[in-house]
XYZ file of N, CA and C in Angstrom:
543
model
N -151.430 -1.421 -63.531
C -151.157 -1.601 -64.904
C -149.554 -1.636 -65.099
N -148.636 -1.164 -64.524
C -147.418 -1.322 -64.548
C -146.783 -2.667 -64.159
N -147.376 -3.294 -63.082
C -147.149 -4.456 -62.924
C -147.683 -5.645 -63.843
N -148.852 -5.407 -64.310
C -149.386 -6.213 -65.332
C -148.697 -6.190 -66.576
N -148.293 -5.095 -67.029
C -147.322 -5.105 -68.032
C -145.875 -5.541 -68.099
N -145.445 -5.363 -66.967
C -143.959 -5.914 -66.518
C -143.939 -7.451 -66.656
N -145.000 -8.290 -66.241
C -145.307 -9.519 -66.149
C -145.759 -10.048 -67.581
N -146.282 -9.479 -68.367
C -146.653 -9.961 -69.551
C -145.751 -10.793 -70.193
N -146.470 -12.071 -70.777
C -145.276 -12.724 -71.675
C -146.148 -12.785 -73.230
N -145.578 -13.498 -74.092
C -145.788 -13.393 -75.673
C -147.421 -13.876 -75.644
N -147.807 -14.715 -74.732
C -149.387 -15.183 -74.801
C -150.297 -14.713 -73.756
N -149.852 -13.632 -73.201
C -150.695 -12.981 -72.166
C -151.786 -12.291 -73.172
N -153.207 -12.353 -72.742
C -154.175 -11.778 -73.480
C -154.188 -10.280 -73.028
N -154.526 -9.539 -74.040
C -154.887 -8.065 -73.933
C -155.983 -7.791 -73.070
N -155.951 -6.656 -72.322
C -157.247 -6.272 -71.187
C -157.440 -5.006 -71.686
N -158.682 -4.589 -71.357
C -159.170 -3.181 -71.238
C -159.673 -3.171 -69.949
N -159.390 -2.222 -69.042
C -159.796 -1.978 -67.734
C -160.748 -0.625 -67.877
N -161.845 -0.664 -67.427
C -163.037 0.374 -67.446
C -163.286 0.753 -65.829
N -163.074 2.113 -65.565
C -162.927 2.569 -64.010
C -163.509 3.956 -64.014
N -163.684 4.287 -62.894
C -163.647 5.871 -62.195
C -162.783 6.209 -61.137
N -162.422 7.339 -61.331
C -161.019 7.762 -60.431
C -161.842 8.639 -59.294
N -161.481 8.813 -57.893
C -161.634 9.775 -56.993
C -160.970 11.127 -57.802
N -161.334 12.170 -57.287
C -160.653 13.356 -57.799
C -159.100 13.263 -57.859
N -158.560 13.631 -58.872
C -157.064 13.559 -58.925
C -156.552 14.488 -60.209
N -155.393 15.065 -60.114
C -154.984 15.676 -61.216
C -153.776 14.843 -61.608
N -153.250 14.382 -62.841
C -152.326 13.732 -62.953
C -151.391 14.308 -63.994
N -150.103 14.173 -63.664
C -149.165 15.185 -64.576
C -148.236 13.927 -65.041
N -148.238 14.000 -66.655
C -147.546 13.136 -67.547
C -146.229 13.310 -67.378
N -145.477 12.521 -67.905
C -143.968 12.488 -68.294
C -143.420 13.979 -68.668
N -144.279 14.620 -69.694
C -143.704 15.905 -70.293
C -144.481 17.074 -69.301
N -145.145 16.698 -68.480
C -145.983 17.592 -67.526
C -145.234 18.727 -66.797
N -145.783 19.925 -66.967
C -144.987 21.073 -66.772
C -145.891 21.763 -65.657
N -145.405 22.162 -64.411
C -146.170 22.554 -63.159
C -146.815 23.826 -63.809
N -146.314 24.627 -64.583
C -147.098 25.777 -64.980
C -148.207 25.682 -65.314
N -148.585 24.661 -65.740
C -150.112 24.277 -66.387
C -151.024 24.136 -65.279
N -150.463 23.992 -64.081
C -151.440 23.725 -62.919
C -151.571 25.346 -62.504
N -152.833 25.964 -62.894
C -153.034 27.252 -62.605
C -153.239 27.503 -61.278
N -153.812 26.794 -60.539
C -154.352 26.865 -59.064
C -154.306 25.700 -58.294
N -153.552 25.519 -57.098
C -153.672 24.395 -56.141
C -154.905 24.188 -55.678
N -155.648 23.039 -55.317
C -156.736 22.968 -54.629
C -156.321 21.542 -53.511
N -157.518 21.116 -53.100
C -157.269 20.141 -52.270
C -157.300 18.630 -53.128
N -157.339 19.001 -54.429
C -157.237 17.550 -55.080
C -155.757 17.577 -55.513
N -155.486 16.126 -55.172
C -154.015 15.714 -55.480
C -153.525 15.702 -56.773
N -152.222 16.321 -56.693
C -151.404 16.104 -58.023
C -150.462 15.025 -58.013
N -150.721 14.161 -59.017
C -149.804 12.784 -58.982
C -149.007 12.607 -60.347
N -147.858 12.681 -60.159
C -146.884 12.593 -61.518
C -146.868 11.000 -61.846
N -147.377 10.671 -63.095
C -147.339 9.323 -63.620
C -146.432 9.420 -64.944
N -146.501 7.985 -65.211
C -145.457 7.698 -66.494
C -146.032 7.579 -67.717
N -147.155 8.131 -67.942
C -147.904 8.588 -69.250
C -147.250 9.687 -70.115
N -147.598 9.640 -71.332
C -147.240 10.903 -72.198
C -148.081 11.922 -71.772
N -147.617 13.159 -72.123
C -148.723 14.119 -72.195
C -148.329 15.115 -70.873
N -149.383 16.046 -70.768
C -149.304 17.095 -69.702
C -150.244 16.645 -68.369
N -151.065 17.720 -68.201
C -151.779 17.591 -66.966
C -153.461 17.360 -67.280
N -154.055 16.578 -66.648
C -155.525 16.249 -66.806
C -156.018 15.994 -65.478
N -157.187 16.023 -65.566
C -158.019 15.708 -64.413
C -158.855 14.574 -64.456
N -158.797 13.712 -63.302
C -159.794 12.667 -63.377
C -160.904 12.658 -62.125
N -162.135 12.319 -62.327
C -163.015 12.233 -61.396
C -164.156 11.474 -61.657
N -164.910 11.315 -60.476
C -166.270 10.612 -60.447
C -167.034 11.137 -61.793
N -167.799 10.258 -62.445
C -168.504 10.892 -63.771
C -167.921 10.591 -64.998
N -166.576 10.199 -64.990
C -165.688 10.090 -66.146
C -165.425 8.634 -66.284
N -165.584 8.114 -67.538
C -165.108 6.978 -67.928
C -163.702 6.698 -68.215
N -162.872 6.128 -67.281
C -161.588 6.009 -67.605
C -161.076 4.536 -68.444
N -160.653 4.444 -69.706
C -160.485 3.174 -70.104
C -158.734 2.962 -70.145
N -158.312 1.880 -69.466
C -156.766 1.793 -69.702
C -156.709 0.462 -70.642
N -155.856 0.784 -71.490
C -155.564 -0.178 -72.571
C -154.116 -0.895 -72.800
N -154.354 -2.325 -72.071
C -153.327 -3.087 -71.862
C -153.010 -3.933 -73.111
N -152.439 -3.478 -74.160
C -152.331 -4.171 -75.296
C -150.795 -4.441 -75.786
N -150.687 -5.474 -76.389
C -149.388 -5.836 -77.127
C -149.625 -5.400 -78.369
N -148.770 -4.196 -78.664
C -148.905 -3.588 -80.030
C -148.185 -4.447 -81.055
N -146.959 -5.054 -80.587
C -146.596 -5.752 -81.718
C -147.123 -6.899 -82.353
N -147.850 -7.631 -81.477
C -148.915 -8.907 -81.824
C -149.863 -8.338 -82.658
N -150.431 -7.060 -82.046
C -151.587 -6.557 -83.036
C -151.089 -5.983 -84.555
N -149.762 -5.595 -84.366
C -149.255 -5.311 -85.834
C -149.386 -3.848 -85.901
N -149.684 -2.888 -85.096
C -149.655 -1.623 -85.294
C -148.817 -0.820 -84.234
N -148.943 0.463 -84.361
C -147.825 1.420 -83.559
C -148.700 2.340 -82.809
N -147.901 3.262 -82.265
C -148.867 4.397 -81.188
C -149.583 5.115 -82.110
N -149.377 5.680 -83.237
C -150.249 6.596 -83.815
C -151.610 5.886 -84.484
N -151.478 4.515 -84.901
C -152.640 3.844 -85.213
C -153.267 3.616 -84.046
N -152.741 3.260 -82.866
C -153.403 2.850 -81.602
C -154.272 4.311 -81.231
N -153.615 5.565 -81.330
C -154.412 6.658 -81.002
C -155.531 7.010 -81.642
N -155.362 6.735 -83.187
C -156.415 6.879 -84.323
C -157.703 5.982 -83.830
N -157.197 4.877 -83.395
C -158.122 3.678 -83.259
C -159.191 4.252 -81.858
N -158.391 4.718 -81.000
C -159.131 5.180 -79.505
C -159.891 6.139 -79.851
N -159.379 7.280 -80.531
C -160.207 8.430 -80.966
C -161.568 8.001 -81.807
N -161.294 7.055 -82.800
C -162.572 6.790 -83.584
C -163.566 6.045 -82.700
N -163.163 5.358 -81.655
C -164.141 4.653 -80.838
C -164.754 5.686 -80.117
N -164.223 6.787 -79.553
C -164.947 7.832 -79.012
C -165.885 8.505 -79.948
N -165.471 8.703 -81.063
C -165.938 9.523 -82.122
C -167.285 8.853 -82.496
N -167.132 7.494 -82.677
C -168.132 6.654 -83.071
C -169.345 6.402 -82.021
N -168.992 6.457 -80.666
C -169.703 6.410 -79.456
C -170.700 7.561 -79.338
N -170.035 8.732 -79.724
C -170.601 10.372 -79.892
C -171.705 10.130 -80.849
N -171.256 9.770 -82.047
C -172.167 9.721 -83.374
C -173.463 8.897 -82.931
N -173.326 7.943 -82.194
C -174.693 7.181 -81.725
C -175.263 8.020 -80.788
N -175.106 9.147 -80.218
C -175.868 10.097 -79.609
C -176.222 11.334 -80.401
N -175.899 11.121 -81.783
C -176.077 12.134 -82.633
C -175.050 13.478 -82.216
N -174.081 13.044 -81.897
C -173.069 14.251 -81.565
C -171.966 14.093 -82.500
N -171.728 15.236 -83.354
C -170.498 15.322 -84.247
C -169.292 15.623 -83.455
N -168.235 14.810 -83.486
C -166.961 14.937 -82.675
C -165.948 14.814 -83.771
N -164.792 15.482 -83.419
C -163.510 15.373 -84.125
C -162.189 15.321 -83.482
N -161.307 14.964 -84.185
C -159.904 14.997 -83.864
C -159.241 16.026 -84.112
N -158.131 16.167 -83.464
C -157.162 17.626 -83.983
C -155.714 17.119 -84.244
N -155.227 17.604 -85.227
C -153.939 17.289 -85.677
C -152.794 17.710 -84.360
N -151.834 16.889 -84.034
C -151.026 17.161 -83.079
C -151.712 17.621 -81.503
N -152.916 17.330 -81.187
C -153.440 17.396 -79.926
C -154.375 16.201 -79.798
N -153.779 15.238 -79.320
C -154.758 13.721 -79.228
C -155.742 14.109 -78.215
N -156.889 13.468 -78.654
C -158.407 13.472 -77.819
C -159.234 13.583 -79.005
N -160.508 13.788 -78.310
C -161.604 14.177 -78.776
C -162.366 15.481 -78.485
N -162.871 16.006 -79.598
C -163.462 17.522 -79.198
C -164.843 17.631 -79.922
N -165.828 18.380 -79.290
C -167.100 18.639 -79.663
C -167.142 20.349 -79.527
N -167.383 20.837 -80.827
C -167.463 22.392 -80.931
C -166.301 22.878 -80.294
N -165.204 22.571 -80.515
C -163.805 23.063 -79.797
C -163.572 22.663 -78.355
N -164.299 22.086 -77.889
C -164.033 21.655 -76.315
C -163.734 20.107 -76.294
N -163.010 19.865 -75.448
C -162.452 18.447 -75.274
C -163.466 17.698 -74.250
N -163.813 16.461 -74.879
C -164.720 15.687 -74.176
C -163.940 14.436 -73.589
N -162.795 14.135 -74.624
C -162.110 13.032 -74.379
C -160.589 13.170 -74.431
N -159.735 12.701 -73.202
C -158.454 12.853 -73.280
C -157.574 11.588 -73.534
N -156.450 11.649 -74.149
C -155.808 10.518 -74.308
C -154.336 10.567 -73.770
N -153.857 9.568 -73.066
C -152.443 9.591 -72.682
C -151.843 7.908 -72.617
N -150.935 7.805 -72.936
C -150.334 6.418 -73.151
C -148.829 6.187 -72.823
N -148.689 5.132 -72.428
C -147.244 4.715 -72.234
C -146.989 3.479 -72.870
N -145.974 3.424 -73.853
C -145.569 2.229 -74.601
C -144.191 1.626 -73.938
N -144.165 0.501 -73.588
C -142.884 -0.009 -73.014
C -142.943 -1.376 -73.616
N -141.862 -1.644 -74.334
C -141.344 -2.658 -74.972
C -142.448 -3.218 -75.740
N -143.048 -2.439 -76.586
C -144.350 -2.782 -77.551
C -145.543 -2.994 -76.654
N -145.644 -2.782 -75.663
C -146.745 -2.879 -74.928
C -147.554 -1.567 -74.236
N -148.763 -1.304 -74.334
C -149.438 0.021 -74.094
C -149.888 -0.290 -72.673
N -150.124 1.029 -72.160
C -150.840 1.170 -70.815
C -151.259 2.504 -70.722
N -151.955 2.719 -69.766
C -152.821 4.267 -69.686
C -153.776 4.002 -70.747
N -154.197 5.281 -71.094
C -155.391 5.145 -72.131
C -156.091 6.327 -72.463
N -157.483 6.398 -72.050
C -158.238 7.496 -72.274
C -159.495 7.776 -71.401
N -160.036 9.183 -71.072
C -160.801 9.499 -70.120
C -161.767 10.149 -70.904
N -163.158 9.889 -70.890
C -164.365 10.249 -71.575
C -165.243 11.193 -70.411
N -165.431 12.238 -70.347
C -166.261 13.085 -69.411
C -167.814 12.513 -69.961
N -168.602 11.935 -68.817
C -169.790 11.681 -68.932
C -170.646 12.764 -68.254
N -170.696 12.731 -66.868
C -171.445 13.534 -66.002
C -170.784 13.641 -64.691
N -169.997 15.051 -64.913
C -169.266 15.043 -63.631
C -169.144 16.445 -63.408
N -168.237 16.914 -62.266
C -168.176 18.263 -62.163
C -166.656 18.712 -62.823
N -166.889 19.722 -64.031
C -165.978 19.986 -64.725
C -164.915 21.181 -64.015
N -165.521 21.794 -62.892
C -164.867 22.975 -62.480
C -163.180 22.778 -62.272
N -162.860 21.449 -61.859
C -161.322 21.156 -61.789
C -160.468 21.612 -62.982
N -161.279 21.395 -64.077
C -160.482 21.598 -65.294
C -159.964 22.998 -65.464
N -160.958 24.034 -64.826
C -160.682 25.517 -64.756
C -159.243 25.655 -64.013
N -158.886 24.721 -63.189
C -157.414 25.120 -62.268
C -156.344 24.542 -62.919
N -156.335 24.060 -64.400
C -155.088 23.731 -65.145
C -155.391 24.047 -66.751
N -154.390 24.170 -67.255
C -154.278 24.017 -68.748
C -154.617 22.644 -69.053
N -155.675 22.040 -69.620
C -155.810 20.791 -69.646
C -154.954 20.467 -70.869
N -154.161 19.388 -70.663
C -153.125 18.950 -71.701
C -152.297 19.832 -72.118
N -152.137 20.860 -71.377
C -151.159 21.845 -71.685
C -151.520 22.960 -72.788
N -152.856 22.946 -72.900
C -153.559 24.051 -73.703
C -154.309 25.156 -72.927
N -153.786 26.305 -72.809
C -154.188 27.570 -72.011
C -155.648 27.794 -72.674
N -156.705 27.721 -71.987
C -157.888 28.136 -72.320
C -158.828 27.171 -73.081
N -158.320 25.914 -72.880
C -159.116 24.830 -73.559
C -160.182 24.581 -72.700
N -161.372 24.432 -72.963
C -162.655 23.927 -72.296
C -162.862 22.622 -72.413
N -163.490 22.239 -71.472
C -163.900 20.940 -71.289
C -165.560 20.472 -71.429
N -165.922 19.565 -71.804
C -167.309 19.416 -72.019
C -167.617 17.930 -71.650
N -168.747 17.503 -71.506
C -169.169 16.283 -71.240
C -170.521 15.912 -71.789
N -170.913 14.606 -71.614
C -172.241 14.189 -72.386
C -173.473 14.753 -71.964
N -173.375 14.844 -70.308
C -174.438 15.617 -69.829
C -174.828 16.997 -70.295
N -173.741 18.007 -70.601
C -173.956 19.292 -71.226
C -174.310 18.989 -72.565
N -174.295 18.076 -73.104
C -174.662 17.833 -74.817
C -176.104 17.198 -74.670
N -176.573 17.193 -73.844
C -178.161 16.620 -73.599
C -178.073 15.227 -73.741
N -177.014 14.509 -73.210
C -176.922 12.860 -73.192
C -177.350 12.540 -71.808
N -178.417 11.814 -71.651
C -178.729 11.377 -70.180
C -178.274 10.136 -69.976
N -177.366 9.324 -70.730
C -176.839 8.170 -70.195
C -176.211 8.198 -69.083
N -176.279 7.041 -68.370
C -175.348 6.950 -67.231
C -174.080 6.317 -67.391
N -173.010 6.697 -66.525
C -171.746 6.155 -66.451
C -171.812 4.393 -66.650
N -172.443 3.647 -66.168
C -172.491 2.332 -66.580
C -172.596 2.012 -68.242
N -173.775 2.775 -68.660
C -174.202 2.576 -70.102
C -172.999 2.902 -70.792
N -172.426 4.318 -70.623
C -171.501 4.747 -71.304
C -170.334 3.931 -71.322
N -169.820 3.459 -70.078
C -168.619 2.426 -70.013
C -168.986 1.304 -70.729
N -170.103 0.749 -70.870
C -170.340 -0.470 -71.438
C -170.137 -0.260 -73.076
N -170.922 0.593 -73.440
C -170.702 0.922 -74.930
C -169.332 1.293 -75.326
N -168.418 1.982 -74.496
C -167.102 2.527 -74.931
C -166.203 1.371 -75.018
N -166.345 0.315 -73.852
C -165.704 -0.810 -73.888
C -165.805 -1.700 -74.975
N -167.137 -1.918 -75.560
C -167.502 -2.689 -76.752
C -166.733 -1.942 -78.081
N -167.092 -0.510 -78.156
C -166.217 -0.152 -79.351
C -164.843 -0.011 -79.298
N -164.371 0.018 -78.122
C -162.736 -0.299 -78.109
C -162.473 -1.561 -78.341
N -163.026 -2.649 -77.966
C -162.827 -4.041 -78.487
C -163.009 -4.073 -80.008
N -163.928 -3.615 -80.390
C -164.158 -3.794 -81.846
C -163.107 -2.968 -82.867
N -162.706 -1.906 -82.491
C -161.701 -0.562 -82.993
C -160.117 -1.094 -82.822
N -160.047 -1.896 -81.638
C -158.427 -2.206 -81.503
C -158.371 -3.699 -82.006
């Protein structure tokens, strides 16, 4: 992401990368170690996105958004709103009511976080993105204060009685992100 962003020219097409990570905690630029409540064998990697600590692992769709915001004509707040709306719309397609929260980027269902957002904007170019929990082991979220919020619970599509697999959700999310961005 960093190399792609650094090498971009004015005509470089935007890209969305959809992937799955092995188990890893990522600690954003504002990340405080006190939000890691218990160390485990899962690596903790400091990264250059905004935000605090989160967990990534198998069964989670991670979407990296490599966008030229200047060319698109909007800033980070609108980008965040568009990302959240894509997830909210995806969940609505499964008859799940989701919402965003003021000053707490991400998407929530019944007070639990189902999607986390973390971005880096450099010279008007975005990278990093969002993570949507599909069908994964949520236990590692108990070892952190997700996004810096003590007691914040995570949820996933599987726990909301959605049987869609990673590939299906990834494809649907990618299409919605392309439409909304």
